[in-house]
Amino acid sequence: MGHSSRHDHETAHEPDLFRSSWPGWRGRAREWQLVVGLLQAAKIGRGGTILIEGRSGVGKSRMLDMAVTAAARAGLETAQGAADELTQLIPLAPLTAALRESGCAPPPGDPMAVSGPADQRLLLVERLQGPLEQRVARGPMLLTLDDMHWADPLTLLALRSMTRDLASYPLAWMLSRTSGSGDVPRLDRLFDVLEHDGANRITLEALDRRAVEDVITDVLGAAPEPDLLALADIVDGNPFLLVDRLEKLKSEGAFQIADGHARMVSARLPCAQAVTQERLEELSTRTRHTLQCAGILGRSFLVRDLTEMLGESTGALLPVLEEAMSAGIVEPAGDEFTFRHDLLWQAVVETIPSPVRRALHQDAAEMLLNRGGSAVPAAAHLIRSAGRGDVSALLGLDQAAREVLRSSPQTAADLATRALELSDPADPDWFGRAATAVDALTVIGRLPEAADLARAALSRASPSQTPRLRCALAYILLLSGRPEDSVSEAESLLTRQDIPDDLRGLAEWAMFWGLISLNDFRKGRRRAQTVLADREQHTDAAVVGALLLLARFAMVDGRVADSFAHLREALRITDSGTVEAIQRPYTRLLLSLNHRAMRQFDAADIAIQAAEEEIKDLGLTVLAAQPALFRSVLKLAAGRLDDAAAEAQAGRTIAEELGTHGFIRVGLSMLALVAMRRGDIDAAVRHIQRYQSIDAAPGMLFGSVWERWVRAAVAEAQGDPQQAIDILRSIYTDKEERRWALLTTPLTAAWMIRLALATANRPYAQAIVDTTEYLAQNNPDFPAFATTFAHARGIFHKDPGALASAAADQPEPWARASAAEDLGVLLFATSGAAVSEKAVERLDEALDGYERIGALWDAARVRARLRALGVRRRHWAQSQRPAFGWDSLTDTERAVADLIARGMTNRQAAERMFLSPHTVSTHLRRIFGKLDIASRAELARIVAEERSDLRKGA
């Protein structure tokens, strides 16, 4: 952006900042109007995001500064932060600084010193998001973050989460980056996601000829002659360099001004690179050398650090700093000094010869390390100065990696792998570095790298080091969807007699969970019974693993009561706190599956809620997407398709943010199933194609079952029942897999029977009937099985009494409508006018049931059946919700709207409704779309009007 001088003309003349152009602000009219729109929207309660990118010096920081000034004048609160190359290893540094300076500070404390769980990323983000949400709940705010190309990985994760979760608040975001700098792939992904979510993306280009003329006129007070316009070519339309060159030449008397026009006195036009170099060359030698040391410390630096590096007093440096300020190189910024522009900082650093630069970084690192405390600030210098075998530097990198392992595992992985690259093969600390890198790579989901490094480390490990690393490898293989390899690794380790008890317990647990994933219950059952027969000789981790396997086996064996008993025993042990953190949520998640299969929806919801709290409190980020996905299945069973979609989308979003790709697959499969229910087969196919493109094993306890069912259901809906049979063949033919599938997805029983009969596979249909009968007979205390068996028997044997019983007793809305439809079809096939009338009644019952839950695909099929009976029903029944407006909201959406209208934050509403803030945010986006609004204030107004109408109606 062009500006007339370093002195802010706009401050002197108080221009209207909502104009498109004025002295000090040229050539950015279109871009500025987007900023104005963002601020005006925030003023009336609407949030939004603007992304700014361009090369250095093009005016990105200027635009952010002007936006902050305009926002403050418009009455918005503001918060400003900036990333820095030498602070990018500190988790959440730019966001924390912005919120602290704005008075919206997170709880005090060092983010790297938070005690507790192994992975603190979500907790740290929540510590920032909570105060920010409370602040924007009170009024509009602009939050700007500059130089995002230097942002740390946790800041990028936080922004991806916060911009979505807080989208309903009057919070305006402006983020800038220098094109092609920093962690380009990760930042590209963030900007692409935010743009997809509705952010405006601005690329600032070089100033055009008209803007250059305006800038020159502003600076010189006269219109430029053609020779003077050549300056624009020299600086390539870069506004910072243009103004800098104009001021420099003006001070040298290089311009002649007459009759309102300005021209060059001489033809001397230095190249762009010389613009900043000349400033430095005019400084005294001592000042130039001081600035070079300051540049090593970063674009911003503390006087204390500079005096310590130089071994001089603050008073001795005062003349030097005054000269640098007078030359326009640095300026004070709070407690620090900062180079006035990146281009100036880079120019200073580039004047330092490479060997000297490395030595200065080493001096800076030693200075910071000698102070004690965190090694993270020193690590940025160590990365730039350490050479192979530099023991002191490597120890500093080791310490920094360990410090950020829990708060920013991506940074820990980068530090540890860099330390490994610099280590000599014989370095005794090599193994410890490898172990840290393996842990970090595992946490962030870079599992193939973690496995390869673990194997390399095993080849160099001592006998005492091997067990812990092999345990880690077994866990990595389990997360990678390779349970067979995981079991093999764990079993091999368990043959040793000299491993510590805690590692033996972990290895046994990994083995049991791998066997569960493989459905290898015969082998697992023997091992589990051996453990339980001699509990005193095994750790609680091993006992819990054995109980979980036996619980799963009992379900597959049709002994539901025994399964519940095993799970409750495992829960008693895990609640005592004597097992590893990773084990605890799995017990409750399995318990929720059991309750879900028994149609005990409230109990399932409570188990999921408890698992979610454990996942958060224990820092089990790798499992963070699971609760929403489990809830999605639960909401689908309850016939709440919109809620199921919202939960699936929330789980998918969390999985995408954290890189847990297996859970993305599950979320997409659920979205595909909801789309099919709604009659949008094309959307279902797109979701399936998307999850099939993800190279990951199914990421949830029942992931593969759901994915196969969805694929088969869509294939059948597209008119290819034989393909559906092929997809499900192993379920039809394998007794244990069939039992587990019908327990996991009980709705499939009747559907699979119909599919088998339609393709003349009567033995397949008989197998499903037999399995439902077996489950019903072996579990008389759980009536859900009897209902499923009645439905299956009614279809297979054409028994209207059984179908009527199933329709009456079925607790799941979709299954109840399905039973009514099957009964109507059977009665339709029976001759007689009276029977046909009953068929119509049953089909009407099915149609009403499908339409109530929004199952439009099924409703359309029933209408076709009714037309065959000569009965026509309106395409949109009275009970069908419209697409937009208040009446389009689901019960859950209305509950969310009511709580938000009362002034609750997303977090408060989530706690009240036993949902996650992610899910509440997803509901709000759907509500805003249905009501065609964009602010909580508009929502509150609509809720108030609807309440008023209800009172009048009453």
Short mmCIF file of C-alpha atoms in Angstrom, two decimals, residues 585 588-589 591-593 595 602-612:
data_model
loop_
_atom_site.label_atom_id
_atom_site.label_comp_id
_atom_site.label_asym_id
_atom_site.label_seq_id
_atom_site.Cartn_x
_atom_site.Cartn_y
_atom_site.Cartn_z
CA PRO A 585 -12.09 -44.26 26.86
CA ARG A 588 -16.88 -46.62 27.77
CA LEU A 589 -17.00 -46.53 23.98
CA LEU A 591 -20.17 -49.88 26.60
CA SER A 592 -21.98 -47.28 24.47
CA LEU A 593 -22.02 -49.76 21.57
CA HIS A 595 -26.31 -49.88 24.96
CA ASP A 602 -29.93 -42.56 27.03
CA ALA A 603 -27.41 -44.93 28.59
CA ALA A 604 -25.39 -44.94 25.36
CA ASP A 605 -25.36 -41.14 25.33
CA ILE A 606 -24.11 -41.01 28.94
CA ALA A 607 -21.28 -43.45 28.13
CA ILE A 608 -20.22 -41.37 25.12
CA GLN A 609 -20.26 -38.19 27.19
CA ALA A 610 -18.06 -39.80 29.85
CA ALA A 611 -15.63 -41.07 27.19
CA GLU A 612 -15.46 -37.60 25.65
#
